[in-house]
mmCIF file of C-alpha atoms and ligand atoms in Angstrom:
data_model
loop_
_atom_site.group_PDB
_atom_site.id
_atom_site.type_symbol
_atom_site.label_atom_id
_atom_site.label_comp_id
_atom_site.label_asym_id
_atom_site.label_seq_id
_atom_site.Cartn_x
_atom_site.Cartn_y
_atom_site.Cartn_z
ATOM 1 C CA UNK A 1 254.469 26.996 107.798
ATOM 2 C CA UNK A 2 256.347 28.505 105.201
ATOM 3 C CA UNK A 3 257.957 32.452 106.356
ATOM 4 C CA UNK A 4 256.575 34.720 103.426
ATOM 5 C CA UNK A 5 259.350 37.913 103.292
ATOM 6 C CA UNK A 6 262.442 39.148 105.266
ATOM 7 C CA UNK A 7 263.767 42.201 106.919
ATOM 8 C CA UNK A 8 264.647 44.938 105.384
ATOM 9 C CA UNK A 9 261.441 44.456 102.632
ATOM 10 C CA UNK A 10 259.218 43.041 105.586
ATOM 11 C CA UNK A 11 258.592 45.188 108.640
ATOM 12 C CA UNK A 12 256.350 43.380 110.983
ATOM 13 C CA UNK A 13 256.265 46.405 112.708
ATOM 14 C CA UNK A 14 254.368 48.492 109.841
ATOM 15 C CA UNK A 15 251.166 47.119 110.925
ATOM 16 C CA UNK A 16 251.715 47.921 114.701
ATOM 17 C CA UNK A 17 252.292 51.802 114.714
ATOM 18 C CA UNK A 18 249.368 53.062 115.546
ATOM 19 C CA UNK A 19 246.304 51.993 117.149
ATOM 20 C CA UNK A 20 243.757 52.365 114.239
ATOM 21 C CA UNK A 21 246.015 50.112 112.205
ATOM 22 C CA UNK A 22 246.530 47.482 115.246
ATOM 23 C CA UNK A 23 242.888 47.952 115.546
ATOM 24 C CA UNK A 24 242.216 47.239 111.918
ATOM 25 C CA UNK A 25 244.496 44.494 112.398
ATOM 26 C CA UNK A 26 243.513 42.912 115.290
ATOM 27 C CA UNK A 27 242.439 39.146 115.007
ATOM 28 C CA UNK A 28 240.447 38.860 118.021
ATOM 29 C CA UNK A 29 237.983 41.043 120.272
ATOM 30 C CA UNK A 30 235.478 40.390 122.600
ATOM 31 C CA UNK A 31 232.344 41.833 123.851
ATOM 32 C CA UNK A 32 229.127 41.962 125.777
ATOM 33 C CA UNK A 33 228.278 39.126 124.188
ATOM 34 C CA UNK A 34 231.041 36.395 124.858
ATOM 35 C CA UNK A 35 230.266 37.164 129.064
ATOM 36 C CA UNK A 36 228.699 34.826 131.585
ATOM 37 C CA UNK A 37 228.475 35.966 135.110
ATOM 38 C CA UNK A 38 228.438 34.126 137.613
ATOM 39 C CA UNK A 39 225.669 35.306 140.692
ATOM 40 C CA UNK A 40 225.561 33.924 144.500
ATOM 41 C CA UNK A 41 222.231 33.594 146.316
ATOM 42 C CA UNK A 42 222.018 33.455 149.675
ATOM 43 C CA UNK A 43 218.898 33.348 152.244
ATOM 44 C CA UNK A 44 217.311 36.061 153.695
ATOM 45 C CA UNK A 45 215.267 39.560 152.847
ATOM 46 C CA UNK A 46 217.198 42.463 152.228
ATOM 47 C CA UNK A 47 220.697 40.939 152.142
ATOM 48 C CA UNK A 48 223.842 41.690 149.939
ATOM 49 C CA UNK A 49 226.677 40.781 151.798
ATOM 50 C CA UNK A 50 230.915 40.774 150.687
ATOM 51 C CA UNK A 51 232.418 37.850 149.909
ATOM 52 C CA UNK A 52 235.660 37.458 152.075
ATOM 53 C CA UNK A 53 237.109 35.516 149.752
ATOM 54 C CA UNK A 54 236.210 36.888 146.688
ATOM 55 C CA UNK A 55 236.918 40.858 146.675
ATOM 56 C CA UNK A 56 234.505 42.661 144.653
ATOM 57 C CA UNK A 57 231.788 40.103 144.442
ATOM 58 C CA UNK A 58 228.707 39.562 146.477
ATOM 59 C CA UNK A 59 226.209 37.218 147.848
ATOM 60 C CA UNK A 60 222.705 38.641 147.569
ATOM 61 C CA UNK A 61 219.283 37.397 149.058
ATOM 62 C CA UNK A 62 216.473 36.617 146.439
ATOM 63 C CA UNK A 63 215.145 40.087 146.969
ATOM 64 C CA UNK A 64 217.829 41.732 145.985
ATOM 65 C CA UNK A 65 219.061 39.923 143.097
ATOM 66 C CA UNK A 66 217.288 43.311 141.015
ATOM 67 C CA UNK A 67 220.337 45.184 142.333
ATOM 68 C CA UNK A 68 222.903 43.046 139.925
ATOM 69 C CA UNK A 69 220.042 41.954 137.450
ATOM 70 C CA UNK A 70 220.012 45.777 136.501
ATOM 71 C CA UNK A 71 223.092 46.001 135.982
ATOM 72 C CA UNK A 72 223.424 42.731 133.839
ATOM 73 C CA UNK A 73 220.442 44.129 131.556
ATOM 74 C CA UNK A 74 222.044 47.606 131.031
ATOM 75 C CA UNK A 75 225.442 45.877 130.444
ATOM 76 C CA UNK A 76 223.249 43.450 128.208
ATOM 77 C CA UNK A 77 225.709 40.314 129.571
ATOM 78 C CA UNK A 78 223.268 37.662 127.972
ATOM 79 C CA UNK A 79 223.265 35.526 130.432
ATOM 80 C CA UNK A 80 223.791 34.578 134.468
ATOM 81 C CA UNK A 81 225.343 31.398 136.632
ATOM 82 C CA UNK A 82 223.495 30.829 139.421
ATOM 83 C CA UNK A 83 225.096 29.391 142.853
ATOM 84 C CA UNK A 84 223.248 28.910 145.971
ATOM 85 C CA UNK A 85 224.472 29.676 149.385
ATOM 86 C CA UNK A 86 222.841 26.941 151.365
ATOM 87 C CA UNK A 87 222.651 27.467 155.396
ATOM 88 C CA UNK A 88 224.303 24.999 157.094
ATOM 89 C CA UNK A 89 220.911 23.502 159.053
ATOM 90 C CA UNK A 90 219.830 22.882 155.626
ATOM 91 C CA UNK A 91 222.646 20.579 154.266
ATOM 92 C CA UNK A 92 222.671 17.082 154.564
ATOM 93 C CA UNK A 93 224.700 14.292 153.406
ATOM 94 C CA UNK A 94 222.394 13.405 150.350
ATOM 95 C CA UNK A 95 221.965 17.140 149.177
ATOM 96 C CA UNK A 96 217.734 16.712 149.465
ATOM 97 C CA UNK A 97 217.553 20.756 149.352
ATOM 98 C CA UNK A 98 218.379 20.541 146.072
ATOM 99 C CA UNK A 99 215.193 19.110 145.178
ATOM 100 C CA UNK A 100 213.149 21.248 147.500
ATOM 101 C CA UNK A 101 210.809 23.418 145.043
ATOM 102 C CA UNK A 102 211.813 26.788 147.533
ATOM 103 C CA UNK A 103 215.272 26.265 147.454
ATOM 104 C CA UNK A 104 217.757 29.389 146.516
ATOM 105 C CA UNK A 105 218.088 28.680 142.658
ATOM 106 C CA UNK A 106 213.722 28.064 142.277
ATOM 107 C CA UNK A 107 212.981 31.003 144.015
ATOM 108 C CA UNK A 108 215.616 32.985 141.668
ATOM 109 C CA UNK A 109 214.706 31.374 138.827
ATOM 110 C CA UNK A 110 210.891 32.307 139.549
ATOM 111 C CA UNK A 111 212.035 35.796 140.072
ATOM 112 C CA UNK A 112 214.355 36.327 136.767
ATOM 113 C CA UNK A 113 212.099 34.667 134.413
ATOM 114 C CA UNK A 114 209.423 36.896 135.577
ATOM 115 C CA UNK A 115 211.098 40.475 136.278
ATOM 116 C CA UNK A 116 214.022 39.949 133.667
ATOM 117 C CA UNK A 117 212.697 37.467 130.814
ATOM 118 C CA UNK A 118 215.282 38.666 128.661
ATOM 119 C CA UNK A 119 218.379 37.365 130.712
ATOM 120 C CA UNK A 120 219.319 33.274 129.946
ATOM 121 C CA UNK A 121 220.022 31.717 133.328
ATOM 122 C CA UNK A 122 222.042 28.630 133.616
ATOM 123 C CA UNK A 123 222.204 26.416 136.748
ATOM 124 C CA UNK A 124 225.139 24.405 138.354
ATOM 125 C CA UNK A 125 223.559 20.708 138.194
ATOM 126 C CA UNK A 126 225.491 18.975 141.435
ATOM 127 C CA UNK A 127 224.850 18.427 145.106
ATOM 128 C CA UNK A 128 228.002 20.109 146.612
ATOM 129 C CA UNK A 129 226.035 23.728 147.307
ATOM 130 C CA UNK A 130 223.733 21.071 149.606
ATOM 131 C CA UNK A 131 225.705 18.255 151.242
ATOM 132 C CA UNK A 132 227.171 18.496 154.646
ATOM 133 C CA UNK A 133 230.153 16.394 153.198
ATOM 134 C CA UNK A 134 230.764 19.125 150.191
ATOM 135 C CA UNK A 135 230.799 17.099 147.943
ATOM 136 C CA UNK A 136 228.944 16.908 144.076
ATOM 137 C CA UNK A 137 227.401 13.110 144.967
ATOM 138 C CA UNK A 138 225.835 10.962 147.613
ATOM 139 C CA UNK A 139 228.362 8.844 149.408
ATOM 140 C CA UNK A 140 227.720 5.237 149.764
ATOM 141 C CA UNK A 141 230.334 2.942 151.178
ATOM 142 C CA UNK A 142 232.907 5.218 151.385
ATOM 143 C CA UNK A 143 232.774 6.138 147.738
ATOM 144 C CA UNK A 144 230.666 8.921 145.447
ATOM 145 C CA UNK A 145 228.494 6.802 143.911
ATOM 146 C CA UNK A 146 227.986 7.299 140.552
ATOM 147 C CA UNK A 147 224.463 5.853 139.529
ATOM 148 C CA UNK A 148 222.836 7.011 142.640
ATOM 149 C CA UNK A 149 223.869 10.651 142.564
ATOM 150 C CA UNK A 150 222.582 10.660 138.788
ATOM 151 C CA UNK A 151 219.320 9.718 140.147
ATOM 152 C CA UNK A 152 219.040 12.569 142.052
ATOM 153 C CA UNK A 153 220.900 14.733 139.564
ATOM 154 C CA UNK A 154 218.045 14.251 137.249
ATOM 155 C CA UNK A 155 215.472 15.213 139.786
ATOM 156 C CA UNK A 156 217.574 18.409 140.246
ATOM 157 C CA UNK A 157 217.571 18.858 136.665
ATOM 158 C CA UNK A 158 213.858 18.961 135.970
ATOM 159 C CA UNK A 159 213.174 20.345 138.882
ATOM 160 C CA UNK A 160 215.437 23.768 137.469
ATOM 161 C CA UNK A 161 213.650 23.289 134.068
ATOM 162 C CA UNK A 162 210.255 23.431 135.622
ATOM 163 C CA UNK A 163 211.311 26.443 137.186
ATOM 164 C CA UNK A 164 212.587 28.474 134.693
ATOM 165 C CA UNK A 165 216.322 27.293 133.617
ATOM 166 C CA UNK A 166 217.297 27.960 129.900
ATOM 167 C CA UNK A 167 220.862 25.804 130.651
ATOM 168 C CA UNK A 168 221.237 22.675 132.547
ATOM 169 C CA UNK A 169 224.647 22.478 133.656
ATOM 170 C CA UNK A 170 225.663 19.506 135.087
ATOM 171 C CA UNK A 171 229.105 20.370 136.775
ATOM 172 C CA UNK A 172 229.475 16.899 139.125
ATOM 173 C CA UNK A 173 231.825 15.027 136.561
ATOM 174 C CA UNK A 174 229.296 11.654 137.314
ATOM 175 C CA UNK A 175 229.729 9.413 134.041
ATOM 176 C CA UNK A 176 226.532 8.978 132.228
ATOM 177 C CA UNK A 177 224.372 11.693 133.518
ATOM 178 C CA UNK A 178 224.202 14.266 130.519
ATOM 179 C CA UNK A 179 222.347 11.339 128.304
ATOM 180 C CA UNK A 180 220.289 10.483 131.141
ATOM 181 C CA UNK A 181 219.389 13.968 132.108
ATOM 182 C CA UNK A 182 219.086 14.645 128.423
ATOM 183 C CA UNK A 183 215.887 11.851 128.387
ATOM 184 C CA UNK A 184 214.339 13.025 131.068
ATOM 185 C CA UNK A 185 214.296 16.639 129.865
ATOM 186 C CA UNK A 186 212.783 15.394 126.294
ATOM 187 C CA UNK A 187 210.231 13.131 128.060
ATOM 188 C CA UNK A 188 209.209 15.833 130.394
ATOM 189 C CA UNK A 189 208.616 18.148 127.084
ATOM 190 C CA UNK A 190 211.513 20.522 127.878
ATOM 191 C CA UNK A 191 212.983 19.493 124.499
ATOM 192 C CA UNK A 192 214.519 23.402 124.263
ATOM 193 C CA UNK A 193 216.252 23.220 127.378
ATOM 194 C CA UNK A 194 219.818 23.436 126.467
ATOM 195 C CA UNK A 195 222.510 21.283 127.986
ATOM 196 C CA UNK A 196 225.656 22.832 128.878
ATOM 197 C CA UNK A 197 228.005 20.353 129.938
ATOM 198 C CA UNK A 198 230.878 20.845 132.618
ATOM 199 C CA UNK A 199 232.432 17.817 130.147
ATOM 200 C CA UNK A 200 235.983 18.840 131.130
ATOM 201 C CA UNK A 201 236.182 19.893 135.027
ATOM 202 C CA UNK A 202 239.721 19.246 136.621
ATOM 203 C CA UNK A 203 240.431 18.836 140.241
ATOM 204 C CA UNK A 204 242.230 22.113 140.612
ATOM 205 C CA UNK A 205 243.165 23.985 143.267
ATOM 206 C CA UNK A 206 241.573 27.279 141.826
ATOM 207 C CA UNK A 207 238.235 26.816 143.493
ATOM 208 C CA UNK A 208 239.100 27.545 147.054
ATOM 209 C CA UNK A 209 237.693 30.822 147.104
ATOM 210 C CA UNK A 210 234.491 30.169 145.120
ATOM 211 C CA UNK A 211 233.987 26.846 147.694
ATOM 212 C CA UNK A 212 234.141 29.272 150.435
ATOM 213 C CA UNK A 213 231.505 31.383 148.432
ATOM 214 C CA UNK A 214 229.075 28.851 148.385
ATOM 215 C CA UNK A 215 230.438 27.806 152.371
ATOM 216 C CA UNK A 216 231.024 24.156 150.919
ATOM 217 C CA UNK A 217 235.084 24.836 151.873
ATOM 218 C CA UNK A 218 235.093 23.782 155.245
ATOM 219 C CA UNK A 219 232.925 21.174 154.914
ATOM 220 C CA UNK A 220 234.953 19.526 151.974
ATOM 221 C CA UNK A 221 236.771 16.045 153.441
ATOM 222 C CA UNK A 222 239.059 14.743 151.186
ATOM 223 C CA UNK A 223 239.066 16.084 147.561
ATOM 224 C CA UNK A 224 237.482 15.696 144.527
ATOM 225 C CA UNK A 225 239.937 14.034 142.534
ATOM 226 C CA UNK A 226 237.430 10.338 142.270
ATOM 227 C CA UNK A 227 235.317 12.176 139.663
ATOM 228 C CA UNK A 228 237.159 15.457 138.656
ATOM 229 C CA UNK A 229 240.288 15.143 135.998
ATOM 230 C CA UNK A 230 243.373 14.843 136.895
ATOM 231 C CA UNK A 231 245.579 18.121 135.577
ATOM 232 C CA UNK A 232 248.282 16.140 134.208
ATOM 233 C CA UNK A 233 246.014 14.627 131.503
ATOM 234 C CA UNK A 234 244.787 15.841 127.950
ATOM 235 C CA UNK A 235 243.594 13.127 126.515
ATOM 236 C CA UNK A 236 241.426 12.220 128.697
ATOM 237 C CA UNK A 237 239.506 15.460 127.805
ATOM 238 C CA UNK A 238 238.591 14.108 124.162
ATOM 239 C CA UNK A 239 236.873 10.667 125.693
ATOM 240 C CA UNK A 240 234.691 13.098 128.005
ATOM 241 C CA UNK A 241 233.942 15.581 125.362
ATOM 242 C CA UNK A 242 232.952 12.694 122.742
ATOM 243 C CA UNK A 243 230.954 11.254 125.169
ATOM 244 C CA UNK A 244 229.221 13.825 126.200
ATOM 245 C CA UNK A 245 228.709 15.086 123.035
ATOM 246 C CA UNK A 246 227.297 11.104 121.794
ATOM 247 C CA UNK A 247 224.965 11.238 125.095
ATOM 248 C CA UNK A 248 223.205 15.153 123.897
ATOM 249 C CA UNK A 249 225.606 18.461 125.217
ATOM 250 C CA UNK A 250 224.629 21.431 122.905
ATOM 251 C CA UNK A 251 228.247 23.122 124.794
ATOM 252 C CA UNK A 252 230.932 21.989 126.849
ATOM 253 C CA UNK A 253 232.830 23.824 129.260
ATOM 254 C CA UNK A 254 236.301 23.427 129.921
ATOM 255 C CA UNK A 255 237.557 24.345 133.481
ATOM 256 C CA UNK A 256 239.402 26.054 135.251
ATOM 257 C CA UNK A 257 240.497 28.118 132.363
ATOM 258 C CA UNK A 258 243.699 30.167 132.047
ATOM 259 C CA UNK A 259 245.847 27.033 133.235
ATOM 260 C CA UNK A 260 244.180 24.725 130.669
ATOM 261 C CA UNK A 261 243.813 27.121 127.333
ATOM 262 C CA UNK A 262 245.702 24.351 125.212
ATOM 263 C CA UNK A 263 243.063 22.158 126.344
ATOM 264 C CA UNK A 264 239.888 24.639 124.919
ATOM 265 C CA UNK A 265 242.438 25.100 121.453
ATOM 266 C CA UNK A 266 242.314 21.208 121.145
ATOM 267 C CA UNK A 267 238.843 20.320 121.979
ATOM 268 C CA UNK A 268 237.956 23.272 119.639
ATOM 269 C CA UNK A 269 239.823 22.217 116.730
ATOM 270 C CA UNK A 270 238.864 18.975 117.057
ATOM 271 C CA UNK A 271 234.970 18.708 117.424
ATOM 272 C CA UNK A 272 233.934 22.196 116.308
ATOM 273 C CA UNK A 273 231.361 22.693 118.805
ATOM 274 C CA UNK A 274 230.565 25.760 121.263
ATOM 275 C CA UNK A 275 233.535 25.491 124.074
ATOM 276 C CA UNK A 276 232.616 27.760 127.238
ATOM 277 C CA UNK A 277 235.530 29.108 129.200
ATOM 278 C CA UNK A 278 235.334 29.192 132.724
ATOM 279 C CA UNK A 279 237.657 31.562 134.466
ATOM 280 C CA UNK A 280 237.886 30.399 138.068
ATOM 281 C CA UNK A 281 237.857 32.035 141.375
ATOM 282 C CA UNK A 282 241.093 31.113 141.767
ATOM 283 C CA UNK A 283 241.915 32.861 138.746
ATOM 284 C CA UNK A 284 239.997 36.219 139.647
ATOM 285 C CA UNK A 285 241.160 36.768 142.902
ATOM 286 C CA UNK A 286 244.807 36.625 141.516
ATOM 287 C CA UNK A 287 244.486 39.327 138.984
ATOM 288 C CA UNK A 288 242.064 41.255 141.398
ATOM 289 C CA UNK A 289 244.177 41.118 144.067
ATOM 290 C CA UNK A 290 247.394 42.593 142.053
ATOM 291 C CA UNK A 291 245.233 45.101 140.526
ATOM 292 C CA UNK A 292 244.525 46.138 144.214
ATOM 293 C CA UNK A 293 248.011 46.283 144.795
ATOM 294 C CA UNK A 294 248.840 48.347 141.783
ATOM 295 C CA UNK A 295 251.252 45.414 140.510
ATOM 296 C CA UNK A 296 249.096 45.018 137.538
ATOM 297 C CA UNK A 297 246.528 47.502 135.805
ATOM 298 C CA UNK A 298 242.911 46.894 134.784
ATOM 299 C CA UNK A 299 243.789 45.974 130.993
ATOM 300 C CA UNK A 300 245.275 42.575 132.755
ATOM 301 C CA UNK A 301 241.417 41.246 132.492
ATOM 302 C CA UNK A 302 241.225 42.530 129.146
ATOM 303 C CA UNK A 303 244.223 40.739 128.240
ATOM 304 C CA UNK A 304 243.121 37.280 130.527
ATOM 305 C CA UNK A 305 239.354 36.994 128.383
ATOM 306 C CA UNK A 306 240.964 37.954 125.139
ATOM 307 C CA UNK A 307 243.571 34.217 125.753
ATOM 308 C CA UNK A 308 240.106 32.853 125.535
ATOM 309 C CA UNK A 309 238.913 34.033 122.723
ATOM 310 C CA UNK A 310 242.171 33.476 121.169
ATOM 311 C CA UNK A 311 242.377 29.271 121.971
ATOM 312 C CA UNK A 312 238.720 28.775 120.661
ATOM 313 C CA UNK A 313 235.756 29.856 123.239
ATOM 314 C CA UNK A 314 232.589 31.067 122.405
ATOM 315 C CA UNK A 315 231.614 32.454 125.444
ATOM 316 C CA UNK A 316 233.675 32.683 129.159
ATOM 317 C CA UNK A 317 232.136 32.536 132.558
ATOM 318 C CA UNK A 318 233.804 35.464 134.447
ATOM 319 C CA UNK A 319 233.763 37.322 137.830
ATOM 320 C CA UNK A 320 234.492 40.164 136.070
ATOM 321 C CA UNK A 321 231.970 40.304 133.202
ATOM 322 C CA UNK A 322 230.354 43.545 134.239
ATOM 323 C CA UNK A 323 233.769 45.395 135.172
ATOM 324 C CA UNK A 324 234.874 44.166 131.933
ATOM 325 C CA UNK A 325 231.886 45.556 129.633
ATOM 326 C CA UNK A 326 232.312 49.124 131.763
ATOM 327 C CA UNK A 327 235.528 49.288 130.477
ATOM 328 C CA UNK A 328 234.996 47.892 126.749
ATOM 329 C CA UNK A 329 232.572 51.337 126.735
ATOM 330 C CA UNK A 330 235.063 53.388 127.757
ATOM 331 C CA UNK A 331 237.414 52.438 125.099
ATOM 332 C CA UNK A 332 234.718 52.238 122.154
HETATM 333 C C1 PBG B 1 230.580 22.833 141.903
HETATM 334 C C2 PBG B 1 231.296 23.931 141.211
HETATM 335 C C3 PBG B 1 232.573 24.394 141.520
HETATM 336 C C4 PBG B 1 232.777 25.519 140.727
HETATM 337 C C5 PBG B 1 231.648 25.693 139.924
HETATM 338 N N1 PBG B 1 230.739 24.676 140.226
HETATM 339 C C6 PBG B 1 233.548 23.989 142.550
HETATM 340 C C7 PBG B 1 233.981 22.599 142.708
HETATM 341 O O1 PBG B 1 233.844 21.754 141.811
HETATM 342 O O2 PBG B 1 234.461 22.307 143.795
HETATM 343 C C8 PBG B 1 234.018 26.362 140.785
HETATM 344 C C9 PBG B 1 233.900 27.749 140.282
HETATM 345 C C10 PBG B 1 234.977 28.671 140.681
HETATM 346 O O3 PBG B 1 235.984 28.306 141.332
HETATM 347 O O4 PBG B 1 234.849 29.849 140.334
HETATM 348 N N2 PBG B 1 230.299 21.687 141.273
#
């Protein structure tokens, strides 16, 4: 790129003095309306319980899911992530509560598409919430099988659609499934359902906290590193977003997301599609916990979604989404 100008005719600084002028200037911004947040469901009747690992964020039984729903409607965050908190006496090693027509997401699903039609849900499609090994497939012969966890991945899948879901997320990194889910959607008439593919999911170590959210943590043996990208690889990330893309993904999501923003700047510039951010647990507790400590103020979150917008997302899945909108309002 050619430099236009030079010091002492060309003062950068001109068009940074004040804040109406940065503001005029500004080349980014973000609002309501880039914001995903991410819920956690847990069993029970009149339940909303702290998250140890997760400061600031709460699990909340079906009942109570109003409480937050409110507060995404007034905030007008278009849409919510659902994850299930799955008892222990109901996990097994194939993950069969996931097809159980009561389960967590159903019965939320039932309830926001009937108390708060306005709000898009999306839903995680993978077994880990379910399995007592923690992990996103059925194990057979020592490995996660690929083919067979699709199977039940599609079950999953139109089992959510039935039940309300606007976006089918398939976050288990199996090859093949989002053209296979993708068929059985259209032959089952849910030809609107969108499908929001986790097409780029590392194995990072970010997601401790939200695996101890769902209480998959301790049950984890090994890692996930068979099916989820490796972190030293780019690449890699065009072959799964092509395919994806070939096999029916309206969106892909790239994750985690702070760690991996030349990766959302690439994909972006390269297939001009809708790229969803998703900014980790990992991620939140380290700026929440340093805002707790006074070591970094609030506009740090500000600053965090705005690298976002900035490499290319449309939209970013954050912890913070409603903290963040209270604060755009103040500032407006
Ligand atoms: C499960 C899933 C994970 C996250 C979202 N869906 C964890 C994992 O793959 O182990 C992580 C989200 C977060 O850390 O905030 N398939």
């Amino acid at each position: 790129m050619k430099i236009i100008g030079s010091y002492p005719k060309t003062r950068l600084r001109r068009l940074r003095q004040s804040k109406w002028i940065r503001n005029l200037m500004s080349e980014n911004s973000i609002s309501n309306n880039d914001l995903i947040l991410p819920i956690f469901v847990r069993e029970g009747k009149n339940k909303v319980e702290n998250i140890k690992s997760m400061p600031g964020i709460k699990r909340y039984s079906v009942d109570k899911l109003p409480l937050i729903l409110k507060q995404v409607q007034i905030y007008k965050i278009p849409m919510v992530a659902l994850f299930p908190f799955t008892p222990d006496n109901k996990k097994n090693n194939k993950g069969t509560e996931a097809l159980n027509r009561n389960n967590l997401i159903c019965k939320s699903l039932k309830l926001i598409k009937k108390k708060f039609p306005g709000i898009g849900v999306m839903c995680d499609v993978a077994l880990d919430p379910y399995t007592s090994h923690g992990h996103d497939g059925v194990i057979i012969n020592n490995e996660i099988d690929n083919d067979e966890t699709i199977k039940i991945l599609t079950k999953q899948a139109l089992l959510q659609a039935k039940m309300g879901c606007d976006v089918i997320a398939p976050s288990d990194m199996m090859d093949g499934r989002v053209g296979i889910i993708r068929s059985a959607l259209d032959k089952a008439n849910f030809k609107n359902v969108c499908i929001l593919s986790y097409a780029v999911k590392y194995a990072s170590n970010f997601y401790g906290p939200f695996r101890d959210a769902i209480g998959s943590k301790s049950k984890l043996k090994k890692n996930k590193k068979s099916y989820q990208m490796d972190y030293r690889n780019s690449m890699e990330a065009f072959r799964e977003v092509a395919l994806d893309l070939k096999e029916g993904a309206d969106m892909v999501m790239v994750k985690p997301g702070m760690m991996y923003l030349d990766i959302i700047d690439k994909i972006k510039s390269n297939f001009k599609i809708p790229v969803i951010a998703y900014q980790v647990s990992g991620e939140y507790i380290l700026i929440k916990n340093a805002i707790q400590n006074n070591f970094l103020t609030k506009d740090a979150i500000i600053e965090s979604i705005i690298s976002f917008k900035r490499a290319g997302a449309s939209a970013i899945v954050t912890y913070f989404a409603i903290e963040i909108v209270k604060r755009l309002k103040k500032f407006n």
